[in-house]
Amino acid sequence: MTIDSANRLLIASLTGIYDEREAASISSMVMEHLTGMSKSERLLHKPDHFTPQQDDLFNQYLKDLLRQKPVQYILQEAWFGGLPFYVDERVLIPRQETEELADWLIKDESESREVATVLDIGTGSGCIPVYIKRKRPDFHVLALDISEAALDIAKKNSKFHDAEVEFILCDIRDRAQWDLLPLTDIIVSNPPYIPEKLKSSLDIHVRDFEPSVALFVPDADPIVFYKIIAEIAVLKLIPGGSIFLEIHHDHAKEIMAWFGANGFELILRKDFSGNNRMIKAYRN
């Protein structure tokens, strides 16, 4: 199989699952991973044939893609803030909305703080704390997760990017474990926020492959983790501290009301798609 025929087969196969633009994007990611060539380089090598090993990998990748396994899990790589992160099905795939949240934190807090302690709650792949540490190496960055497997991946990414992050195994639903958490200047989190009732409406590549524990919350209390984070912040956030949260747009008013009742001022921000997606909470 040639580079050109493999690329065309990928796009044709995926167009029935994804729109044409996304199918082409996924195909480009796979082809770059397989060949080690950029798009422009592949154009110059269109007639080149795959090696037998590349043929085998291509066939496996195509098989996985047709069952809608995310390409990031297939290639075990996702990009966040211009940095590559190792990912597999034990952690969420980093999203652009979360990158916007991290950029907001860095911009706002860099203007007001020379140094700071930052705590990331529910770190997953470690993309948020590693990115923050790379941008602000003077910040003391900590990150927690309920999953040992997720922390293993986060530590791997921290080491790869030479970003010193302190990791904590912690279930924030257990108040007894809050003693593990330090006083902090900044809290950041992208907690689970999708109600269980919406699970069936999600795309297969999300519903069937990404970790449920990082996605879903009970229908009866969809802002449960925001309530817990607010309580932690009352105890652990120093005066003048800030909280940056990714949220479900359907529950923005409810989340803001809860933080407001706990003495916080709030700023609501939309994401690149125009949805209410991020909140900054702060108090003097």
mmCIF file of C-alpha atoms in Angstrom:
data_model
loop_
_atom_site.group_PDB
_atom_site.id
_atom_site.type_symbol
_atom_site.label_atom_id
_atom_site.label_comp_id
_atom_site.label_asym_id
_atom_site.label_seq_id
_atom_site.Cartn_x
_atom_site.Cartn_y
_atom_site.Cartn_z
ATOM 1 C CA MET A 1 0.000 0.000 0.000
ATOM 2 C CA THR A 2 1.306 3.448 -0.876
ATOM 3 C CA ILE A 3 1.133 6.561 1.284
ATOM 4 C CA ASP A 4 -1.367 8.067 -1.138
ATOM 5 C CA SER A 5 -3.663 5.034 -1.317
ATOM 6 C CA ALA A 6 -3.594 4.608 2.474
ATOM 7 C CA ASN A 7 -4.565 8.222 3.002
ATOM 8 C CA ARG A 8 -7.423 8.010 0.502
ATOM 9 C CA LEU A 9 -8.693 4.770 2.041
ATOM 10 C CA LEU A 10 -8.676 6.301 5.515
ATOM 11 C CA ILE A 11 -10.623 9.366 4.461
ATOM 12 C CA ALA A 12 -13.160 7.330 2.486
ATOM 13 C CA SER A 13 -13.665 4.903 5.372
ATOM 14 C CA LEU A 14 -14.067 7.588 8.016
ATOM 15 C CA THR A 15 -16.311 9.959 6.081
ATOM 16 C CA GLY A 16 -19.284 7.756 6.875
ATOM 17 C CA ILE A 17 -18.588 8.191 10.600
ATOM 18 C CA TYR A 18 -17.241 11.743 10.782
ATOM 19 C CA ASP A 19 -17.763 14.802 8.596
ATOM 20 C CA GLU A 20 -15.283 15.285 5.772
ATOM 21 C CA ARG A 21 -13.144 17.828 7.597
ATOM 22 C CA GLU A 22 -12.769 15.672 10.726
ATOM 23 C CA ALA A 23 -12.165 12.538 8.655
ATOM 24 C CA ALA A 24 -9.335 14.326 6.834
ATOM 25 C CA SER A 25 -7.907 15.591 10.127
ATOM 26 C CA ILE A 26 -7.914 12.117 11.700
ATOM 27 C CA SER A 27 -6.372 10.648 8.572
ATOM 28 C CA SER A 28 -3.600 13.241 8.647
ATOM 29 C CA MET A 29 -2.828 12.442 12.305
ATOM 30 C CA VAL A 30 -2.605 8.720 11.568
ATOM 31 C CA MET A 31 -0.479 9.171 8.469
ATOM 32 C CA GLU A 32 1.949 11.501 10.219
ATOM 33 C CA HIS A 33 2.284 9.021 13.083
ATOM 34 C CA LEU A 34 2.839 6.085 10.723
ATOM 35 C CA THR A 35 5.312 7.742 8.374
ATOM 36 C CA GLY A 36 6.994 10.337 10.578
ATOM 37 C CA MET A 37 6.408 12.831 7.762
ATOM 38 C CA SER A 38 4.558 16.144 7.733
ATOM 39 C CA LYS A 39 1.682 16.704 5.307
ATOM 40 C CA SER A 40 3.913 18.524 2.820
ATOM 41 C CA GLU A 41 6.527 15.773 3.034
ATOM 42 C CA ARG A 42 3.890 13.115 2.421
ATOM 43 C CA LEU A 43 2.804 14.890 -0.743
ATOM 44 C CA LEU A 44 6.326 14.459 -2.084
ATOM 45 C CA HIS A 45 6.314 10.771 -1.150
ATOM 46 C CA LYS A 46 2.810 9.797 -2.287
ATOM 47 C CA PRO A 47 4.018 6.823 -4.394
ATOM 48 C CA ASP A 48 6.165 5.396 -1.590
ATOM 49 C CA HIS A 49 5.073 2.017 -0.232
ATOM 50 C CA PHE A 50 4.526 1.140 3.391
ATOM 51 C CA THR A 51 6.864 -1.320 5.028
ATOM 52 C CA PRO A 52 5.243 -4.582 6.189
ATOM 53 C CA GLN A 53 5.241 -3.238 9.742
ATOM 54 C CA GLN A 54 3.506 -0.038 8.634
ATOM 55 C CA ASP A 55 0.943 -2.114 6.731
ATOM 56 C CA ASP A 56 0.135 -4.094 9.872
ATOM 57 C CA LEU A 57 -0.174 -0.963 11.994
ATOM 58 C CA PHE A 58 -2.324 0.743 9.383
ATOM 59 C CA ASN A 59 -4.765 -2.176 9.282
ATOM 60 C CA GLN A 60 -5.021 -2.233 13.088
ATOM 61 C CA TYR A 61 -5.520 1.523 13.265
ATOM 62 C CA LEU A 62 -8.232 1.388 10.609
ATOM 63 C CA LYS A 63 -10.006 -1.436 12.437
ATOM 64 C CA ASP A 64 -9.999 0.569 15.679
ATOM 65 C CA LEU A 65 -11.111 3.756 13.958
ATOM 66 C CA LEU A 66 -14.069 1.986 12.343
ATOM 67 C CA ARG A 67 -15.333 0.961 15.783
ATOM 68 C CA GLN A 68 -15.009 4.658 16.696
ATOM 69 C CA LYS A 69 -12.135 4.370 19.130
ATOM 70 C CA PRO A 70 -10.718 7.892 19.463
ATOM 71 C CA VAL A 71 -7.622 8.461 17.377
ATOM 72 C CA GLN A 72 -5.865 9.933 20.409
ATOM 73 C CA TYR A 73 -6.182 6.602 22.239
ATOM 74 C CA ILE A 74 -5.057 4.695 19.157
ATOM 75 C CA LEU A 75 -1.937 6.820 18.766
ATOM 76 C CA GLN A 76 -1.643 7.319 22.556
ATOM 77 C CA GLU A 77 -1.090 11.019 22.073
ATOM 78 C CA ALA A 78 -3.139 14.198 22.445
ATOM 79 C CA TRP A 79 -2.064 17.819 22.181
ATOM 80 C CA PHE A 80 -2.736 20.504 24.776
ATOM 81 C CA GLY A 81 -1.306 24.001 24.694
ATOM 82 C CA GLY A 82 1.086 23.020 21.942
ATOM 83 C CA LEU A 83 2.450 20.118 23.992
ATOM 84 C CA PRO A 84 2.039 16.381 23.329
ATOM 85 C CA PHE A 85 0.543 14.305 26.154
ATOM 86 C CA TYR A 86 0.414 10.554 26.538
ATOM 87 C CA VAL A 87 -3.208 9.380 26.857
ATOM 88 C CA ASP A 88 -5.038 6.078 26.955
ATOM 89 C CA GLU A 89 -8.493 4.948 28.054
ATOM 90 C CA ARG A 90 -7.673 5.539 31.731
ATOM 91 C CA VAL A 91 -7.890 9.337 31.274
ATOM 92 C CA LEU A 92 -9.982 11.877 29.408
ATOM 93 C CA ILE A 93 -8.704 13.240 26.124
ATOM 94 C CA PRO A 94 -7.704 16.902 26.667
ATOM 95 C CA ARG A 95 -10.075 19.364 25.026
ATOM 96 C CA GLN A 96 -9.737 22.843 23.605
ATOM 97 C CA GLU A 97 -12.213 24.237 26.144
ATOM 98 C CA THR A 98 -9.961 23.070 28.985
ATOM 99 C CA GLU A 99 -6.986 24.673 27.278
ATOM 100 C CA GLU A 100 -8.941 27.943 27.238
ATOM 101 C CA LEU A 101 -9.488 27.562 30.991
ATOM 102 C CA ALA A 102 -5.767 27.038 31.639
ATOM 103 C CA ASP A 103 -4.852 30.009 29.449
ATOM 104 C CA TRP A 104 -7.332 32.204 31.322
ATOM 105 C CA LEU A 105 -5.763 31.202 34.642
ATOM 106 C CA ILE A 106 -2.219 31.877 33.429
ATOM 107 C CA LYS A 107 -3.111 35.280 31.948
ATOM 108 C CA ASP A 108 -5.133 36.540 34.917
ATOM 109 C CA GLU A 109 -2.899 35.212 37.671
ATOM 110 C CA SER A 110 0.366 36.175 35.994
ATOM 111 C CA GLU A 111 -0.794 39.783 36.043
ATOM 112 C CA SER A 112 -1.506 39.745 39.777
ATOM 113 C CA ARG A 113 0.922 37.219 41.324
ATOM 114 C CA GLU A 114 4.666 36.805 41.255
ATOM 115 C CA VAL A 115 4.461 33.379 42.870
ATOM 116 C CA ALA A 116 1.534 31.132 43.749
ATOM 117 C CA THR A 117 0.485 27.675 44.832
ATOM 118 C CA VAL A 118 -1.902 26.037 42.366
ATOM 119 C CA LEU A 119 -4.058 22.971 43.077
ATOM 120 C CA ASP A 120 -5.630 21.061 40.174
ATOM 121 C CA ILE A 121 -8.559 18.899 41.297
ATOM 122 C CA GLY A 122 -9.188 15.836 39.110
ATOM 123 C CA THR A 123 -6.040 16.059 37.026
ATOM 124 C CA GLY A 124 -6.516 13.090 34.662
ATOM 125 C CA SER A 125 -3.661 13.171 32.145
ATOM 126 C CA GLY A 126 -2.020 16.036 34.016
ATOM 127 C CA CYS A 127 -2.433 18.387 31.081
ATOM 128 C CA ILE A 128 -3.533 21.379 33.188
ATOM 129 C CA PRO A 129 -0.798 21.319 35.868
ATOM 130 C CA VAL A 130 1.979 20.416 33.426
ATOM 131 C CA TYR A 131 0.943 23.217 31.080
ATOM 132 C CA ILE A 132 0.749 25.713 33.949
ATOM 133 C CA LYS A 133 4.157 24.659 35.273
ATOM 134 C CA ARG A 134 5.704 25.002 31.827
ATOM 135 C CA LYS A 135 4.265 28.504 31.492
ATOM 136 C CA ARG A 136 4.972 29.525 35.089
ATOM 137 C CA PRO A 137 7.881 27.469 36.444
ATOM 138 C CA ASP A 138 7.925 29.693 39.541
ATOM 139 C CA PHE A 139 4.457 28.461 40.598
ATOM 140 C CA HIS A 140 4.214 25.569 43.059
ATOM 141 C CA VAL A 141 1.804 23.202 41.299
ATOM 142 C CA LEU A 142 -0.063 20.306 42.893
ATOM 143 C CA ALA A 143 -2.592 17.955 41.313
ATOM 144 C CA LEU A 144 -4.917 15.323 42.706
ATOM 145 C CA ASP A 145 -7.019 12.513 41.347
ATOM 146 C CA ILE A 146 -9.115 9.652 42.712
ATOM 147 C CA SER A 147 -7.537 7.264 40.190
ATOM 148 C CA GLU A 148 -4.083 5.768 40.734
ATOM 149 C CA ALA A 149 -4.024 4.846 37.048
ATOM 150 C CA ALA A 150 -4.667 8.455 36.054
ATOM 151 C CA LEU A 151 -1.930 9.664 38.385
ATOM 152 C CA ASP A 152 0.498 7.204 36.789
ATOM 153 C CA ILE A 153 -0.212 8.809 33.423
ATOM 154 C CA ALA A 154 -0.027 12.338 34.818
ATOM 155 C CA LYS A 155 3.361 11.566 36.400
ATOM 156 C CA LYS A 156 4.565 10.189 33.067
ATOM 157 C CA ASN A 157 3.572 13.407 31.311
ATOM 158 C CA SER A 158 5.089 15.539 34.053
ATOM 159 C CA LYS A 159 8.399 13.718 33.717
ATOM 160 C CA PHE A 160 8.362 13.864 29.913
ATOM 161 C CA HIS A 161 7.908 17.633 29.959
ATOM 162 C CA ASP A 162 10.325 18.179 32.864
ATOM 163 C CA ALA A 163 7.534 19.926 34.772
ATOM 164 C CA GLU A 164 7.751 19.501 38.534
ATOM 165 C CA VAL A 165 4.257 18.782 39.820
ATOM 166 C CA GLU A 166 3.332 17.286 43.190
ATOM 167 C CA PHE A 167 0.677 14.576 42.793
ATOM 168 C CA ILE A 168 -1.822 13.515 45.471
ATOM 169 C CA LEU A 169 -4.096 10.459 45.507
ATOM 170 C CA CYS A 170 -7.318 11.810 46.975
ATOM 171 C CA ASP A 171 -11.072 11.264 46.834
ATOM 172 C CA ILE A 172 -12.522 14.711 47.503
ATOM 173 C CA ARG A 173 -15.891 13.161 48.341
ATOM 174 C CA ASP A 174 -14.268 11.899 51.553
ATOM 175 C CA ARG A 175 -13.920 14.866 53.909
ATOM 176 C CA ALA A 176 -11.370 12.976 55.984
ATOM 177 C CA GLN A 177 -8.985 13.193 53.032
ATOM 178 C CA TRP A 178 -9.156 16.980 52.839
ATOM 179 C CA ASP A 179 -6.329 17.043 55.393
ATOM 180 C CA LEU A 180 -4.092 15.925 52.512
ATOM 181 C CA LEU A 181 -4.694 19.237 50.754
ATOM 182 C CA PRO A 182 -2.522 22.316 51.387
ATOM 183 C CA LEU A 183 -3.528 25.931 51.675
ATOM 184 C CA THR A 184 -3.447 27.305 48.152
ATOM 185 C CA ASP A 185 -3.659 30.522 46.160
ATOM 186 C CA ILE A 186 -5.431 29.049 43.139
ATOM 187 C CA ILE A 187 -7.738 26.091 42.598
ATOM 188 C CA VAL A 188 -8.433 24.849 39.080
ATOM 189 C CA SER A 189 -10.664 21.982 38.033
ATOM 190 C CA ASN A 190 -12.455 20.352 35.147
ATOM 191 C CA PRO A 191 -14.594 17.987 37.238
ATOM 192 C CA PRO A 192 -17.187 15.483 35.996
ATOM 193 C CA TYR A 193 -20.318 17.386 34.985
ATOM 194 C CA ILE A 194 -22.380 15.431 32.426
ATOM 195 C CA PRO A 195 -25.655 14.098 33.893
ATOM 196 C CA GLU A 196 -26.120 10.340 33.519
ATOM 197 C CA LYS A 197 -29.340 10.899 31.572
ATOM 198 C CA LEU A 198 -27.339 12.424 28.713
ATOM 199 C CA LYS A 199 -25.022 9.442 28.339
ATOM 200 C CA SER A 200 -27.001 7.811 25.528
ATOM 201 C CA SER A 201 -26.932 11.039 23.502
ATOM 202 C CA LEU A 202 -23.145 11.269 23.431
ATOM 203 C CA ASP A 203 -21.030 10.186 20.494
ATOM 204 C CA ILE A 204 -19.833 6.578 20.656
ATOM 205 C CA HIS A 205 -16.187 7.629 20.764
ATOM 206 C CA VAL A 206 -16.897 9.472 24.029
ATOM 207 C CA ARG A 207 -19.545 7.237 25.612
ATOM 208 C CA ASP A 208 -17.866 3.892 24.975
ATOM 209 C CA PHE A 209 -14.194 4.735 25.375
ATOM 210 C CA GLU A 210 -13.538 7.634 27.750
ATOM 211 C CA PRO A 211 -13.601 6.888 31.515
ATOM 212 C CA SER A 212 -17.105 7.283 32.960
ATOM 213 C CA VAL A 213 -15.766 8.315 36.357
ATOM 214 C CA ALA A 214 -14.311 11.455 34.770
ATOM 215 C CA LEU A 215 -17.436 12.327 32.796
ATOM 216 C CA PHE A 216 -20.704 11.587 34.546
ATOM 217 C CA VAL A 217 -22.560 12.807 37.610
ATOM 218 C CA PRO A 218 -25.886 11.753 39.175
ATOM 219 C CA ASP A 219 -28.980 13.239 37.561
ATOM 220 C CA ALA A 220 -30.265 14.140 41.027
ATOM 221 C CA ASP A 221 -27.236 16.342 41.797
ATOM 222 C CA PRO A 222 -25.348 17.342 38.643
ATOM 223 C CA ILE A 223 -23.272 20.022 40.417
ATOM 224 C CA VAL A 224 -22.162 17.736 43.236
ATOM 225 C CA PHE A 225 -18.440 18.245 42.548
ATOM 226 C CA TYR A 226 -18.791 22.031 42.380
ATOM 227 C CA LYS A 227 -20.436 21.983 45.797
ATOM 228 C CA ILE A 228 -17.508 19.968 47.179
ATOM 229 C CA ILE A 229 -14.939 22.248 45.537
ATOM 230 C CA ALA A 230 -16.674 25.292 47.036
ATOM 231 C CA GLU A 231 -16.468 23.722 50.490
ATOM 232 C CA ILE A 232 -12.802 22.862 50.002
ATOM 233 C CA ALA A 233 -12.131 26.419 48.827
ATOM 234 C CA VAL A 234 -13.703 27.898 51.956
ATOM 235 C CA LEU A 235 -11.196 25.904 54.006
ATOM 236 C CA LYS A 236 -8.118 25.803 51.794
ATOM 237 C CA LEU A 237 -8.104 28.912 49.591
ATOM 238 C CA ILE A 238 -6.084 31.771 51.066
ATOM 239 C CA PRO A 239 -7.569 35.313 51.216
ATOM 240 C CA GLY A 240 -7.388 36.839 47.763
ATOM 241 C CA GLY A 241 -7.326 33.399 46.141
ATOM 242 C CA SER A 242 -9.039 32.385 42.903
ATOM 243 C CA ILE A 243 -10.873 29.356 41.526
ATOM 244 C CA PHE A 244 -11.034 28.504 37.815
ATOM 245 C CA LEU A 245 -13.641 25.934 36.779
ATOM 246 C CA GLU A 246 -14.845 24.339 33.585
ATOM 247 C CA ILE A 247 -18.623 23.864 33.733
ATOM 248 C CA HIS A 248 -21.612 22.402 31.907
ATOM 249 C CA HIS A 249 -23.384 25.303 30.228
ATOM 250 C CA ASP A 250 -26.799 24.057 31.375
ATOM 251 C CA HIS A 251 -25.823 24.463 35.029
ATOM 252 C CA ALA A 252 -23.967 27.794 34.959
ATOM 253 C CA LYS A 253 -26.574 29.705 36.986
ATOM 254 C CA GLU A 254 -26.852 26.964 39.600
ATOM 255 C CA ILE A 255 -23.089 26.708 40.054
ATOM 256 C CA MET A 256 -22.683 30.471 40.266
ATOM 257 C CA ALA A 257 -25.479 30.691 42.834
ATOM 258 C CA TRP A 258 -23.769 28.066 44.984
ATOM 259 C CA PHE A 259 -20.415 29.856 44.963
ATOM 260 C CA GLY A 260 -22.126 33.189 45.516
ATOM 261 C CA ALA A 261 -23.848 31.780 48.600
ATOM 262 C CA ASN A 262 -20.409 30.776 49.888
ATOM 263 C CA GLY A 263 -19.087 34.324 49.667
ATOM 264 C CA PHE A 264 -17.417 34.347 46.255
ATOM 265 C CA GLU A 265 -17.532 36.931 43.493
ATOM 266 C CA LEU A 266 -17.861 35.399 40.042
ATOM 267 C CA ILE A 267 -16.965 35.924 36.413
ATOM 268 C CA LEU A 268 -18.603 33.777 33.715
ATOM 269 C CA ARG A 269 -16.846 33.236 30.390
ATOM 270 C CA LYS A 270 -17.941 31.609 27.154
ATOM 271 C CA ASP A 271 -15.836 29.122 25.194
ATOM 272 C CA PHE A 272 -14.844 29.342 21.529
ATOM 273 C CA SER A 273 -18.249 27.928 20.564
ATOM 274 C CA GLY A 274 -20.152 30.598 22.482
ATOM 275 C CA ASN A 275 -21.284 28.336 25.340
ATOM 276 C CA ASN A 276 -21.108 29.289 29.012
ATOM 277 C CA ARG A 277 -18.118 27.105 29.876
ATOM 278 C CA MET A 278 -15.821 28.685 32.486
ATOM 279 C CA ILE A 279 -16.153 30.393 35.833
ATOM 280 C CA LYS A 280 -13.673 32.332 37.900
ATOM 281 C CA ALA A 281 -14.624 32.607 41.570
ATOM 282 C CA TYR A 282 -12.680 34.800 43.955
ATOM 283 C CA ARG A 283 -12.935 36.588 47.283
ATOM 284 C CA ASN A 284 -10.834 39.130 49.153
#
